[in-house]
């Protein structure tokens, strides 16, 4: 997948050699899996249908990731979280925010620790909100530049509420900063350490 930004150890990186390929149709999934391709991002229903028995039983890691459509429920993934190498969340339109809620739920309630990638209509102005909801990889829309979208990760300088990236609300951060070490949680995405 081209045009990708990934957060790695607090740094935002442009990824040029990402092996994952987004498969959007059942026919495409059947063809790619039967050809033995790996690193496929499959729709949930196709992933479930095409996995070997050992993966479905939780005894082996899958060669393929899952992408969730906006109308899928993230709780459906719970039995297979341990065998998934990657989860992607589709933004069918920049106006559709359901994947933000899915990301927050996967990180906070379901405990997903692996890569959580935004795909679809992903634009610069969304990146900061996506990061705060727990996404750590962003496949920028093909007609836009990932390099030009990179500053979008720094979109919110102060966050009042809590998020996955900044789990303590501002009033508690301010109160504790009187007695503790400086809070670096709101540093720009280029240096989140």
GROMACS .gro file of C-alpha atoms in nm:
model
  193
    1UNK     CA    1   0.000   0.000   0.000
    2UNK     CA    2   0.153   0.329  -0.108
    3UNK     CA    3   0.112   0.678   0.036
    4UNK     CA    4   0.140   0.551   0.393
    5UNK     CA    5   0.236   0.729   0.716
    6UNK     CA    6   0.314   0.514   1.021
    7UNK     CA    7   0.389   0.612   1.380
    8UNK     CA    8   0.687   0.417   1.509
    9UNK     CA    9   0.835   0.474   1.855
   10UNK     CA   10   0.696   0.825   1.869
   11UNK     CA   11   0.808   0.923   1.521
   12UNK     CA   12   0.590   0.974   1.213
   13UNK     CA   13   0.749   0.802   0.914
   14UNK     CA   14   0.668   0.790   0.544
   15UNK     CA   15   0.655   0.424   0.443
   16UNK     CA   16   0.756   0.342   0.088
   17UNK     CA   17   0.775  -0.037   0.098
   18UNK     CA   18   0.454  -0.141   0.271
   19UNK     CA   19   0.363  -0.494   0.155
   20UNK     CA   20  -0.009  -0.481   0.237
   21UNK     CA   21  -0.266  -0.478  -0.043
   22UNK     CA   22  -0.625  -0.368   0.017
   23UNK     CA   23  -0.874  -0.614  -0.135
   24UNK     CA   24  -1.224  -0.472  -0.159
   25UNK     CA   25  -1.431  -0.749  -0.322
   26UNK     CA   26  -1.500  -1.116  -0.250
   27UNK     CA   27  -1.394  -1.211  -0.602
   28UNK     CA   28  -1.063  -1.028  -0.553
   29UNK     CA   29  -1.013  -1.199  -0.216
   30UNK     CA   30  -1.078  -1.545  -0.366
   31UNK     CA   31  -0.835  -1.482  -0.651
   32UNK     CA   32  -0.555  -1.339  -0.435
   33UNK     CA   33  -0.579  -1.603  -0.161
   34UNK     CA   34  -0.596  -1.892  -0.411
   35UNK     CA   35  -0.283  -1.749  -0.578
   36UNK     CA   36  -0.106  -1.775  -0.243
   37UNK     CA   37  -0.060  -1.401  -0.192
   38UNK     CA   38   0.021  -1.281   0.158
   39UNK     CA   39  -0.022  -0.945   0.327
   40UNK     CA   40  -0.376  -0.896   0.205
   41UNK     CA   41  -0.623  -0.668   0.382
   42UNK     CA   42  -0.949  -0.858   0.349
   43UNK     CA   43  -1.307  -0.763   0.431
   44UNK     CA   44  -1.422  -0.924   0.757
   45UNK     CA   45  -1.660  -1.176   0.594
   46UNK     CA   46  -1.397  -1.286   0.341
   47UNK     CA   47  -1.125  -1.312   0.606
   48UNK     CA   48  -1.348  -1.543   0.813
   49UNK     CA   49  -1.435  -1.752   0.508
   50UNK     CA   50  -1.079  -1.791   0.377
   51UNK     CA   51  -0.873  -1.859   0.689
   52UNK     CA   52  -0.720  -2.200   0.758
   53UNK     CA   53  -0.869  -2.393   1.048
   54UNK     CA   54  -0.557  -2.340   1.262
   55UNK     CA   55  -0.600  -1.962   1.239
   56UNK     CA   56  -0.971  -1.978   1.323
   57UNK     CA   57  -0.886  -2.192   1.630
   58UNK     CA   58  -0.628  -1.936   1.743
   59UNK     CA   59  -0.333  -2.174   1.691
   60UNK     CA   60  -0.156  -1.980   1.414
   61UNK     CA   61  -0.108  -1.618   1.311
   62UNK     CA   62  -0.294  -1.521   0.995
   63UNK     CA   63  -0.109  -1.415   0.680
   64UNK     CA   64  -0.385  -1.161   0.619
   65UNK     CA   65  -0.522  -0.859   0.797
   66UNK     CA   66  -0.882  -0.745   0.826
   67UNK     CA   67  -1.041  -0.420   0.723
   68UNK     CA   68  -1.366  -0.317   0.884
   69UNK     CA   69  -1.630  -0.129   0.693
   70UNK     CA   70  -1.800   0.159   0.875
   71UNK     CA   71  -2.108  -0.058   0.944
   72UNK     CA   72  -1.911  -0.353   1.091
   73UNK     CA   73  -1.886  -0.383   1.468
   74UNK     CA   74  -1.533  -0.408   1.614
   75UNK     CA   75  -1.651  -0.651   1.884
   76UNK     CA   76  -1.684  -0.910   1.607
   77UNK     CA   77  -1.303  -0.929   1.598
   78UNK     CA   78  -1.255  -1.018   1.963
   79UNK     CA   79  -1.213  -1.399   1.915
   80UNK     CA   80  -0.933  -1.343   1.662
   81UNK     CA   81  -0.742  -1.044   1.796
   82UNK     CA   82  -0.449  -1.266   1.897
   83UNK     CA   83  -0.401  -1.402   1.543
   84UNK     CA   84  -0.442  -1.080   1.345
   85UNK     CA   85  -0.131  -0.904   1.214
   86UNK     CA   86  -0.315  -0.581   1.121
   87UNK     CA   87  -0.656  -0.415   1.146
   88UNK     CA   88  -0.761  -0.140   0.907
   89UNK     CA   89  -1.064   0.085   0.942
   90UNK     CA   90  -1.233   0.221   0.632
   91UNK     CA   91  -1.339   0.583   0.597
   92UNK     CA   92  -1.583   0.567   0.302
   93UNK     CA   93  -1.605   0.947   0.316
   94UNK     CA   94  -1.419   1.209   0.519
   95UNK     CA   95  -1.763   1.305   0.658
   96UNK     CA   96  -1.821   0.955   0.802
   97UNK     CA   97  -1.679   0.935   1.156
   98UNK     CA   98  -1.780   0.585   1.261
   99UNK     CA   99  -1.426   0.453   1.225
  100UNK     CA  100  -1.308   0.699   1.494
  101UNK     CA  101  -1.536   0.524   1.742
  102UNK     CA  102  -1.421   0.183   1.618
  103UNK     CA  103  -1.057   0.281   1.672
  104UNK     CA  104  -1.123   0.407   2.025
  105UNK     CA  105  -1.314   0.090   2.111
  106UNK     CA  106  -1.045  -0.139   1.972
  107UNK     CA  107  -0.773   0.034   2.172
  108UNK     CA  108  -0.952   0.096   2.502
  109UNK     CA  109  -1.215  -0.177   2.544
  110UNK     CA  110  -1.077  -0.461   2.335
  111UNK     CA  111  -0.710  -0.396   2.411
  112UNK     CA  112  -0.580  -0.412   2.053
  113UNK     CA  113  -0.203  -0.344   2.062
  114UNK     CA  114  -0.114  -0.403   1.696
  115UNK     CA  115  -0.117  -0.168   1.401
  116UNK     CA  116  -0.445   0.014   1.348
  117UNK     CA  117  -0.456   0.166   1.002
  118UNK     CA  118  -0.691   0.425   0.853
  119UNK     CA  119  -0.782   0.353   0.490
  120UNK     CA  120  -1.022   0.505   0.238
  121UNK     CA  121  -1.096   0.878   0.220
  122UNK     CA  122  -0.806   0.971   0.452
  123UNK     CA  123  -0.697   1.334   0.434
  124UNK     CA  124  -0.450   1.560   0.617
  125UNK     CA  125  -0.712   1.736   0.829
  126UNK     CA  126  -0.826   1.406   0.987
  127UNK     CA  127  -0.486   1.275   1.097
  128UNK     CA  128  -0.465   1.440   1.438
  129UNK     CA  129  -0.812   1.317   1.536
  130UNK     CA  130  -0.728   0.969   1.407
  131UNK     CA  131  -0.409   0.962   1.616
  132UNK     CA  132  -0.600   1.064   1.929
  133UNK     CA  133  -0.849   0.782   1.868
  134UNK     CA  134  -0.566   0.528   1.857
  135UNK     CA  135  -0.477   0.487   1.492
  136UNK     CA  136  -0.106   0.459   1.425
  137UNK     CA  137  -0.093   0.421   1.045
  138UNK     CA  138  -0.263   0.632   0.780
  139UNK     CA  139  -0.303   0.537   0.413
  140UNK     CA  140  -0.347   0.881   0.257
  141UNK     CA  141  -0.590   0.899  -0.036
  142UNK     CA  142  -0.410   0.824  -0.364
  143UNK     CA  143  -0.457   1.170  -0.517
  144UNK     CA  144  -0.293   1.339  -0.215
  145UNK     CA  145   0.067   1.348  -0.098
  146UNK     CA  146   0.158   1.165   0.222
  147UNK     CA  147   0.456   1.401   0.268
  148UNK     CA  148   0.227   1.703   0.251
  149UNK     CA  149  -0.022   1.537   0.488
  150UNK     CA  150   0.242   1.470   0.755
  151UNK     CA  151   0.198   1.805   0.940
  152UNK     CA  152  -0.170   1.712   0.985
  153UNK     CA  153  -0.065   1.488   1.276
  154UNK     CA  154   0.006   1.804   1.475
  155UNK     CA  155  -0.341   1.953   1.427
  156UNK     CA  156  -0.450   1.987   1.790
  157UNK     CA  157  -0.207   2.168   2.018
  158UNK     CA  158  -0.409   2.126   2.341
  159UNK     CA  159  -0.662   1.852   2.398
  160UNK     CA  160  -0.913   1.920   2.678
  161UNK     CA  161  -1.065   1.574   2.708
  162UNK     CA  162  -0.893   1.240   2.717
  163UNK     CA  163  -0.804   1.022   2.423
  164UNK     CA  164  -0.603   0.710   2.347
  165UNK     CA  165  -0.294   0.924   2.281
  166UNK     CA  166  -0.353   1.151   2.584
  167UNK     CA  167  -0.551   0.946   2.838
  168UNK     CA  168  -0.556   1.210   3.116
  169UNK     CA  169  -0.788   1.513   3.070
  170UNK     CA  170  -0.638   1.863   3.075
  171UNK     CA  171  -0.759   1.960   3.422
  172UNK     CA  172  -0.581   1.660   3.572
  173UNK     CA  173  -0.266   1.721   3.368
  174UNK     CA  174  -0.255   2.082   3.489
  175UNK     CA  175  -0.313   1.981   3.850
  176UNK     CA  176  -0.050   1.710   3.843
  177UNK     CA  177   0.201   1.928   3.655
  178UNK     CA  178   0.231   2.147   3.965
  179UNK     CA  179   0.383   1.848   4.145
  180UNK     CA  180   0.529   1.623   3.877
  181UNK     CA  181   0.754   1.598   3.577
  182UNK     CA  182   0.662   1.787   3.256
  183UNK     CA  183   0.393   1.624   3.041
  184UNK     CA  184   0.523   1.541   2.692
  185UNK     CA  185   0.203   1.380   2.570
  186UNK     CA  186   0.109   1.674   2.349
  187UNK     CA  187   0.433   1.708   2.161
  188UNK     CA  188   0.412   1.719   1.783
  189UNK     CA  189   0.371   1.382   1.616
  190UNK     CA  190   0.719   1.411   1.465
  191UNK     CA  191   0.856   1.365   1.818
  192UNK     CA  192   0.597   1.205   2.046
  193UNK     CA  193   0.850   1.058   2.287
   0.00000   0.00000   0.00000
